[in-house]
Amino acid sequence: GAIITFTNLNVSALTNINKYIQPLITSLIGLIPNCVSSVLLVELYMAEGISFGALLAGLSTGAGLGLLMLFKHNKKAWLKNIFILLLVYALGVILGEVLNLIGFFI
C-alpha cells in the first residue's frame, strides 16, 4: 500500500496493457511477500482487468515469506539465491505466456 501511495502507481493501468505483457508485470507483483498481492491480482482478474494467464503467473511466483527466509538464512550463497529468484520469476512468466497463447481461460 505504501508503494502504491508514494509512487502514485495506477494498478488499474494493467487493464490497458496487452495480455502478453501482463504476465511480466503480474509476476513481479507476485514476488511481493504479502497476501495483499494475491488479493490484488484476484480482484483485477474478477474485474476482467487481467487475463487468466497473467493471474496464474502472479499467483505462481507468490512464494510468501519463503524467498525472504532463503535470503536471510543463506547469506553466503547469494548468487544461488538470485538464481532461484530469477528462476521463480521466469517460470511464472512462462506459465502465464503459455496459458495466454493457448487461450486457456475460465
JSON list of C-alpha atoms in Angstrom, two decimals:
[
{"chain": "A", "resi": 1, "resn": "GLY", "atom": "CA", "xyz": [0.00, 0.00, 0.00]},
{"chain": "A", "resi": 2, "resn": "ALA", "atom": "CA", "xyz": [2.83, 2.38, 0.82]},
{"chain": "A", "resi": 3, "resn": "ILE", "atom": "CA", "xyz": [4.49, 1.75, -2.55]},
{"chain": "A", "resi": 4, "resn": "ILE", "atom": "CA", "xyz": [1.27, 2.50, -4.39]},
{"chain": "A", "resi": 5, "resn": "THR", "atom": "CA", "xyz": [0.65, 5.61, -2.28]},
{"chain": "A", "resi": 6, "resn": "PHE", "atom": "CA", "xyz": [4.12, 7.13, -2.54]},
{"chain": "A", "resi": 7, "resn": "THR", "atom": "CA", "xyz": [4.74, 6.31, -6.21]},
{"chain": "A", "resi": 8, "resn": "ASN", "atom": "CA", "xyz": [1.22, 7.11, -7.43]},
{"chain": "A", "resi": 9, "resn": "LEU", "atom": "CA", "xyz": [1.17, 3.72, -9.13]},
{"chain": "A", "resi": 10, "resn": "ASN", "atom": "CA", "xyz": [-2.03, 3.19, -11.04]},
{"chain": "A", "resi": 11, "resn": "VAL", "atom": "CA", "xyz": [-2.78, -0.52, -10.75]},
{"chain": "A", "resi": 12, "resn": "SER", "atom": "CA", "xyz": [-5.83, -0.22, -12.97]},
{"chain": "A", "resi": 13, "resn": "ALA", "atom": "CA", "xyz": [-3.44, 0.69, -15.80]},
{"chain": "A", "resi": 14, "resn": "LEU", "atom": "CA", "xyz": [-2.78, -3.06, -16.10]},
{"chain": "A", "resi": 15, "resn": "THR", "atom": "CA", "xyz": [-6.14, -3.38, -17.80]},
{"chain": "A", "resi": 16, "resn": "ASN", "atom": "CA", "xyz": [-4.90, -1.36, -20.78]},
{"chain": "A", "resi": 17, "resn": "ILE", "atom": "CA", "xyz": [-1.75, -3.44, -21.28]},
{"chain": "A", "resi": 18, "resn": "ASN", "atom": "CA", "xyz": [-1.51, -6.18, -23.89]},
{"chain": "A", "resi": 19, "resn": "LYS", "atom": "CA", "xyz": [-2.38, -9.58, -22.40]},
{"chain": "A", "resi": 20, "resn": "TYR", "atom": "CA", "xyz": [1.01, -10.95, -23.46]},
{"chain": "A", "resi": 21, "resn": "ILE", "atom": "CA", "xyz": [2.86, -8.31, -21.43]},
{"chain": "A", "resi": 22, "resn": "GLN", "atom": "CA", "xyz": [0.64, -8.67, -18.35]},
{"chain": "A", "resi": 23, "resn": "PRO", "atom": "CA", "xyz": [2.42, -11.84, -17.04]},
{"chain": "A", "resi": 24, "resn": "LEU", "atom": "CA", "xyz": [5.71, -9.92, -16.92]},
{"chain": "A", "resi": 25, "resn": "ILE", "atom": "CA", "xyz": [4.17, -7.35, -14.58]},
{"chain": "A", "resi": 26, "resn": "THR", "atom": "CA", "xyz": [1.96, -9.64, -12.53]},
{"chain": "A", "resi": 27, "resn": "SER", "atom": "CA", "xyz": [4.88, -11.99, -11.87]},
{"chain": "A", "resi": 28, "resn": "LEU", "atom": "CA", "xyz": [6.74, -9.04, -10.33]},
{"chain": "A", "resi": 29, "resn": "ILE", "atom": "CA", "xyz": [3.68, -8.18, -8.24]},
{"chain": "A", "resi": 30, "resn": "GLY", "atom": "CA", "xyz": [3.51, -11.82, -7.14]},
{"chain": "A", "resi": 31, "resn": "LEU", "atom": "CA", "xyz": [7.04, -11.65, -5.78]},
{"chain": "A", "resi": 32, "resn": "ILE", "atom": "CA", "xyz": [5.92, -9.18, -3.10]},
{"chain": "A", "resi": 33, "resn": "PRO", "atom": "CA", "xyz": [5.91, -11.27, 0.11]},
{"chain": "A", "resi": 34, "resn": "ASN", "atom": "CA", "xyz": [2.42, -10.47, 1.31]},
{"chain": "A", "resi": 35, "resn": "CYS", "atom": "CA", "xyz": [-1.09, -11.73, 0.76]},
{"chain": "A", "resi": 36, "resn": "VAL", "atom": "CA", "xyz": [-2.13, -8.29, -0.48]},
{"chain": "A", "resi": 37, "resn": "SER", "atom": "CA", "xyz": [-0.52, -9.00, -3.85]},
{"chain": "A", "resi": 38, "resn": "SER", "atom": "CA", "xyz": [-2.61, -12.16, -4.24]},
{"chain": "A", "resi": 39, "resn": "VAL", "atom": "CA", "xyz": [-5.79, -10.32, -3.31]},
{"chain": "A", "resi": 40, "resn": "LEU", "atom": "CA", "xyz": [-4.93, -7.52, -5.75]},
{"chain": "A", "resi": 41, "resn": "LEU", "atom": "CA", "xyz": [-4.36, -9.97, -8.60]},
{"chain": "A", "resi": 42, "resn": "VAL", "atom": "CA", "xyz": [-7.57, -11.88, -7.94]},
{"chain": "A", "resi": 43, "resn": "GLU", "atom": "CA", "xyz": [-9.58, -8.66, -7.74]},
{"chain": "A", "resi": 44, "resn": "LEU", "atom": "CA", "xyz": [-8.10, -7.48, -11.04]},
{"chain": "A", "resi": 45, "resn": "TYR", "atom": "CA", "xyz": [-8.99, -10.80, -12.63]},
{"chain": "A", "resi": 46, "resn": "MET", "atom": "CA", "xyz": [-12.54, -10.74, -11.26]},
{"chain": "A", "resi": 47, "resn": "ALA", "atom": "CA", "xyz": [-12.98, -7.23, -12.68]},
{"chain": "A", "resi": 48, "resn": "GLU", "atom": "CA", "xyz": [-11.75, -8.62, -16.03]},
{"chain": "A", "resi": 49, "resn": "GLY", "atom": "CA", "xyz": [-8.70, -6.38, -15.85]},
{"chain": "A", "resi": 50, "resn": "ILE", "atom": "CA", "xyz": [-6.08, -9.09, -16.44]},
{"chain": "A", "resi": 51, "resn": "SER", "atom": "CA", "xyz": [-6.08, -12.39, -18.27]},
{"chain": "A", "resi": 52, "resn": "PHE", "atom": "CA", "xyz": [-6.19, -15.79, -16.60]},
{"chain": "A", "resi": 53, "resn": "GLY", "atom": "CA", "xyz": [-2.61, -16.44, -17.68]},
{"chain": "A", "resi": 54, "resn": "ALA", "atom": "CA", "xyz": [-1.50, -13.21, -16.01]},
{"chain": "A", "resi": 55, "resn": "LEU", "atom": "CA", "xyz": [-3.37, -14.19, -12.85]},
{"chain": "A", "resi": 56, "resn": "LEU", "atom": "CA", "xyz": [-1.67, -17.56, -12.64]},
{"chain": "A", "resi": 57, "resn": "ALA", "atom": "CA", "xyz": [1.71, -16.01, -13.44]},
{"chain": "A", "resi": 58, "resn": "GLY", "atom": "CA", "xyz": [1.38, -13.66, -10.49]},
{"chain": "A", "resi": 59, "resn": "LEU", "atom": "CA", "xyz": [0.00, -16.27, -8.12]},
{"chain": "A", "resi": 60, "resn": "SER", "atom": "CA", "xyz": [2.61, -18.86, -9.01]},
{"chain": "A", "resi": 61, "resn": "THR", "atom": "CA", "xyz": [5.50, -16.53, -8.18]},
{"chain": "A", "resi": 62, "resn": "GLY", "atom": "CA", "xyz": [4.00, -15.73, -4.80]},
{"chain": "A", "resi": 63, "resn": "ALA", "atom": "CA", "xyz": [6.22, -17.80, -2.51]},
{"chain": "A", "resi": 64, "resn": "GLY", "atom": "CA", "xyz": [5.19, -15.78, 0.52]},
{"chain": "A", "resi": 65, "resn": "LEU", "atom": "CA", "xyz": [7.96, -15.36, 3.03]},
{"chain": "A", "resi": 66, "resn": "GLY", "atom": "CA", "xyz": [9.88, -18.32, 1.61]},
{"chain": "A", "resi": 67, "resn": "LEU", "atom": "CA", "xyz": [12.12, -16.18, -0.55]},
{"chain": "A", "resi": 68, "resn": "LEU", "atom": "CA", "xyz": [12.81, -13.80, 2.33]},
{"chain": "A", "resi": 69, "resn": "MET", "atom": "CA", "xyz": [13.83, -16.74, 4.54]},
{"chain": "A", "resi": 70, "resn": "LEU", "atom": "CA", "xyz": [16.04, -18.02, 1.74]},
{"chain": "A", "resi": 71, "resn": "PHE", "atom": "CA", "xyz": [17.90, -14.72, 1.55]},
{"chain": "A", "resi": 72, "resn": "LYS", "atom": "CA", "xyz": [18.05, -14.41, 5.34]},
{"chain": "A", "resi": 73, "resn": "HIS", "atom": "CA", "xyz": [19.41, -17.88, 6.16]},
{"chain": "A", "resi": 74, "resn": "ASN", "atom": "CA", "xyz": [21.50, -18.45, 3.05]},
{"chain": "A", "resi": 75, "resn": "LYS", "atom": "CA", "xyz": [23.58, -15.26, 3.05]},
{"chain": "A", "resi": 76, "resn": "LYS", "atom": "CA", "xyz": [26.79, -16.89, 1.87]},
{"chain": "A", "resi": 77, "resn": "ALA", "atom": "CA", "xyz": [25.26, -18.24, -1.34]},
{"chain": "A", "resi": 78, "resn": "TRP", "atom": "CA", "xyz": [23.65, -15.02, -2.53]},
{"chain": "A", "resi": 79, "resn": "LEU", "atom": "CA", "xyz": [24.33, -15.88, -6.17]},
{"chain": "A", "resi": 80, "resn": "LYS", "atom": "CA", "xyz": [22.28, -19.06, -5.80]},
{"chain": "A", "resi": 81, "resn": "ASN", "atom": "CA", "xyz": [19.53, -17.05, -4.13]},
{"chain": "A", "resi": 82, "resn": "ILE", "atom": "CA", "xyz": [19.40, -14.63, -7.06]},
{"chain": "A", "resi": 83, "resn": "PHE", "atom": "CA", "xyz": [19.30, -17.58, -9.46]},
{"chain": "A", "resi": 84, "resn": "ILE", "atom": "CA", "xyz": [16.37, -19.12, -7.56]},
{"chain": "A", "resi": 85, "resn": "LEU", "atom": "CA", "xyz": [14.54, -15.78, -7.54]},
{"chain": "A", "resi": 86, "resn": "LEU", "atom": "CA", "xyz": [15.04, -15.33, -11.28]},
{"chain": "A", "resi": 87, "resn": "LEU", "atom": "CA", "xyz": [14.01, -18.94, -11.91]},
{"chain": "A", "resi": 88, "resn": "VAL", "atom": "CA", "xyz": [10.76, -18.47, -9.97]},
{"chain": "A", "resi": 89, "resn": "TYR", "atom": "CA", "xyz": [10.06, -15.27, -11.91]},
{"chain": "A", "resi": 90, "resn": "ALA", "atom": "CA", "xyz": [10.88, -16.86, -15.28]},
{"chain": "A", "resi": 91, "resn": "LEU", "atom": "CA", "xyz": [8.73, -19.92, -14.64]},
{"chain": "A", "resi": 92, "resn": "GLY", "atom": "CA", "xyz": [5.80, -17.74, -13.62]},
{"chain": "A", "resi": 93, "resn": "VAL", "atom": "CA", "xyz": [6.13, -15.66, -16.78]},
{"chain": "A", "resi": 94, "resn": "ILE", "atom": "CA", "xyz": [6.42, -18.77, -18.95]},
{"chain": "A", "resi": 95, "resn": "LEU", "atom": "CA", "xyz": [3.29, -20.28, -17.36]},
{"chain": "A", "resi": 96, "resn": "GLY", "atom": "CA", "xyz": [1.34, -17.08, -17.97]},
{"chain": "A", "resi": 97, "resn": "GLU", "atom": "CA", "xyz": [2.52, -16.74, -21.55]},
{"chain": "A", "resi": 98, "resn": "VAL", "atom": "CA", "xyz": [1.73, -20.36, -22.40]},
{"chain": "A", "resi": 99, "resn": "LEU", "atom": "CA", "xyz": [-1.77, -20.04, -20.97]},
{"chain": "A", "resi": 100, "resn": "ASN", "atom": "CA", "xyz": [-2.29, -16.82, -22.92]},
{"chain": "A", "resi": 101, "resn": "LEU", "atom": "CA", "xyz": [-1.04, -18.40, -26.13]},
{"chain": "A", "resi": 102, "resn": "ILE", "atom": "CA", "xyz": [-3.30, -21.45, -25.95]},
{"chain": "A", "resi": 103, "resn": "GLY", "atom": "CA", "xyz": [-6.23, -19.25, -24.96]},
{"chain": "A", "resi": 104, "resn": "PHE", "atom": "CA", "xyz": [-6.92, -21.01, -21.68]},
{"chain": "A", "resi": 105, "resn": "PHE", "atom": "CA", "xyz": [-9.49, -19.20, -19.58]},
{"chain": "A", "resi": 106, "resn": "ILE", "atom": "CA", "xyz": [-12.18, -19.95, -17.03]}
]
